[in-house]
Amino acid sequence: MSGPDKPQEPPSLYEEVTAIGYAEAFANACTAVPNRRGVVLMGTCPRCGHAMEYPLVTQVFQNTTLPGSHALPAPGEEHPLLCTCLEAHPERPPGEEGCGAYWNIQLTRSSS
Ligand SMILES: [Zn+2]
Ligand SMILES: [Zn+2]
């Protein structure tokens, strides 16, 4: 799969980092695709720039009622996201995926 195009930068080393601006950069570019269990956020990792997708299982939360607890997440609740790109990043531990970048997004639930 090696083409004539040289990558502009070598792949980033796997590193568990976050930064201000990751969430906003991701949110600005991502698309939320509903599926049976919730939504899949499809976008681009703000750190490594690779395509990634991240499933959010919102239906479980909505259908789960724990006695004596607030069952539903509040609108705007933060969800942790991490890079799940399929590209290789040096020094990535076995079983991990992506480049290690992580950030929180706020889910705003559409009224239904
Ligand atoms: Zn990547
Ligand atoms: Zn990444």
mmCIF file of C-alpha atoms and ligand atoms in Angstrom:
data_model
loop_
_atom_site.group_PDB
_atom_site.id
_atom_site.type_symbol
_atom_site.label_atom_id
_atom_site.label_comp_id
_atom_site.label_asym_id
_atom_site.label_seq_id
_atom_site.Cartn_x
_atom_site.Cartn_y
_atom_site.Cartn_z
ATOM 1 C CA MET A 1 0.000 0.000 0.000
ATOM 2 C CA SER A 2 2.990 2.300 -0.276
ATOM 3 C CA GLY A 3 2.304 4.888 -2.893
ATOM 4 C CA PRO A 4 4.534 7.508 -4.378
ATOM 5 C CA ASP A 5 3.154 10.148 -2.083
ATOM 6 C CA LYS A 6 5.402 10.757 0.829
ATOM 7 C CA PRO A 7 3.621 11.449 4.092
ATOM 8 C CA GLN A 8 4.208 14.929 5.289
ATOM 9 C CA GLU A 9 4.965 13.807 8.798
ATOM 10 C CA PRO A 10 5.915 10.508 10.339
ATOM 11 C CA PRO A 11 3.177 8.954 12.442
ATOM 12 C CA SER A 12 2.994 10.291 15.939
ATOM 13 C CA LEU A 13 4.228 8.097 18.711
ATOM 14 C CA TYR A 14 1.494 6.596 20.788
ATOM 15 C CA GLU A 15 1.103 8.835 23.764
ATOM 16 C CA GLU A 16 -1.780 9.281 26.141
ATOM 17 C CA VAL A 17 -2.252 12.991 25.952
ATOM 18 C CA THR A 18 -5.053 15.465 25.841
ATOM 19 C CA ALA A 19 -5.142 19.134 25.049
ATOM 20 C CA ILE A 20 -7.483 22.028 25.146
ATOM 21 C CA GLY A 21 -8.998 22.236 21.722
ATOM 22 C CA TYR A 22 -9.151 18.511 20.974
ATOM 23 C CA ALA A 23 -12.822 18.349 21.849
ATOM 24 C CA GLU A 24 -13.748 21.389 19.856
ATOM 25 C CA ALA A 25 -11.682 20.338 16.875
ATOM 26 C CA PHE A 26 -13.281 16.920 16.884
ATOM 27 C CA ALA A 27 -16.789 18.212 17.393
ATOM 28 C CA ASN A 28 -16.460 20.641 14.542
ATOM 29 C CA ALA A 29 -15.568 17.889 12.124
ATOM 30 C CA CYS A 30 -17.420 14.845 13.361
ATOM 31 C CA THR A 31 -20.646 13.362 12.151
ATOM 32 C CA ALA A 32 -23.005 11.542 14.481
ATOM 33 C CA VAL A 33 -24.569 8.553 12.806
ATOM 34 C CA PRO A 34 -27.436 7.008 14.758
ATOM 35 C CA ASN A 35 -27.586 3.263 15.042
ATOM 36 C CA ARG A 36 -29.591 0.829 17.087
ATOM 37 C CA ARG A 37 -27.582 1.270 20.241
ATOM 38 C CA GLY A 38 -26.853 4.944 20.147
ATOM 39 C CA VAL A 39 -24.717 6.930 17.822
ATOM 40 C CA VAL A 40 -21.401 6.467 16.125
ATOM 41 C CA LEU A 41 -19.263 9.554 16.065
ATOM 42 C CA MET A 42 -17.298 9.620 12.834
ATOM 43 C CA GLY A 43 -14.585 12.167 12.516
ATOM 44 C CA THR A 44 -10.913 12.882 12.498
ATOM 45 C CA CYS A 45 -8.581 12.594 15.423
ATOM 46 C CA PRO A 46 -7.443 16.102 16.341
ATOM 47 C CA ARG A 47 -4.011 14.829 17.282
ATOM 48 C CA CYS A 48 -2.948 12.453 14.546
ATOM 49 C CA GLY A 49 -5.427 13.542 11.885
ATOM 50 C CA HIS A 50 -6.499 10.012 11.038
ATOM 51 C CA ALA A 51 -10.070 9.021 10.425
ATOM 52 C CA MET A 52 -11.705 7.439 13.435
ATOM 53 C CA GLU A 53 -15.084 6.495 14.705
ATOM 54 C CA TYR A 54 -16.331 6.063 18.207
ATOM 55 C CA PRO A 55 -19.580 4.359 19.183
ATOM 56 C CA LEU A 56 -21.586 5.858 21.990
ATOM 57 C CA VAL A 57 -24.098 3.466 23.452
ATOM 58 C CA THR A 58 -26.699 5.908 24.575
ATOM 59 C CA GLN A 59 -29.611 3.494 24.393
ATOM 60 C CA VAL A 60 -28.245 1.504 27.284
ATOM 61 C CA PHE A 61 -28.232 4.543 29.475
ATOM 62 C CA GLN A 62 -31.687 5.526 28.433
ATOM 63 C CA ASN A 63 -33.142 2.092 29.095
ATOM 64 C CA THR A 64 -31.335 1.327 32.293
ATOM 65 C CA THR A 65 -32.994 2.239 35.522
ATOM 66 C CA LEU A 66 -31.047 1.780 38.661
ATOM 67 C CA PRO A 67 -33.125 1.896 41.822
ATOM 68 C CA GLY A 68 -32.645 5.070 43.700
ATOM 69 C CA SER A 69 -30.462 6.683 41.125
ATOM 70 C CA HIS A 70 -30.900 9.112 38.346
ATOM 71 C CA ALA A 71 -31.183 6.866 35.349
ATOM 72 C CA LEU A 72 -30.861 9.351 32.572
ATOM 73 C CA PRO A 73 -27.735 11.271 31.850
ATOM 74 C CA ALA A 74 -28.273 14.958 31.919
ATOM 75 C CA PRO A 75 -28.186 16.671 28.569
ATOM 76 C CA GLY A 76 -24.741 17.973 27.998
ATOM 77 C CA GLU A 77 -23.110 15.241 30.008
ATOM 78 C CA GLU A 78 -19.504 14.747 29.177
ATOM 79 C CA HIS A 79 -18.367 11.575 27.522
ATOM 80 C CA PRO A 80 -14.758 10.554 27.341
ATOM 81 C CA LEU A 81 -13.494 9.864 23.868
ATOM 82 C CA LEU A 82 -10.224 8.511 22.716
ATOM 83 C CA CYS A 83 -8.575 8.162 19.378
ATOM 84 C CA THR A 84 -9.561 4.921 17.690
ATOM 85 C CA CYS A 85 -7.831 5.403 14.374
ATOM 86 C CA LEU A 86 -6.665 2.301 12.578
ATOM 87 C CA GLU A 87 -3.297 3.653 11.574
ATOM 88 C CA ALA A 88 -0.096 2.418 13.115
ATOM 89 C CA HIS A 89 1.488 4.503 15.812
ATOM 90 C CA PRO A 90 4.910 3.494 17.120
ATOM 91 C CA GLU A 91 5.123 2.355 20.719
ATOM 92 C CA ARG A 92 1.420 1.603 20.932
ATOM 93 C CA PRO A 93 0.810 -1.020 23.611
ATOM 94 C CA PRO A 94 -0.835 -4.270 22.533
ATOM 95 C CA GLY A 95 -4.583 -4.089 22.768
ATOM 96 C CA GLU A 96 -4.672 -0.344 22.452
ATOM 97 C CA GLU A 97 -5.782 1.532 19.402
ATOM 98 C CA GLY A 98 -5.405 4.984 18.033
ATOM 99 C CA CYS A 99 -2.627 7.369 18.914
ATOM 100 C CA GLY A 100 -3.451 7.734 22.593
ATOM 101 C CA ALA A 101 -5.143 11.104 22.375
ATOM 102 C CA TYR A 102 -8.224 11.511 24.516
ATOM 103 C CA TRP A 103 -10.696 14.234 25.267
ATOM 104 C CA ASN A 104 -14.225 14.791 26.506
ATOM 105 C CA ILE A 105 -17.172 15.764 24.420
ATOM 106 C CA GLN A 106 -20.528 17.015 25.530
ATOM 107 C CA LEU A 107 -23.533 15.238 24.169
ATOM 108 C CA THR A 108 -26.467 17.454 23.584
ATOM 109 C CA ARG A 109 -29.487 15.269 23.242
ATOM 110 C CA SER A 110 -31.937 16.212 20.596
ATOM 111 C CA SER A 111 -35.414 16.542 21.958
ATOM 112 C CA SER A 112 -37.648 13.636 21.111
HETATM 113 ZN ZN ZN B 1 -3.756 7.948 14.208
HETATM 114 ZN ZN ZN B 2 -5.196 9.953 16.957
#
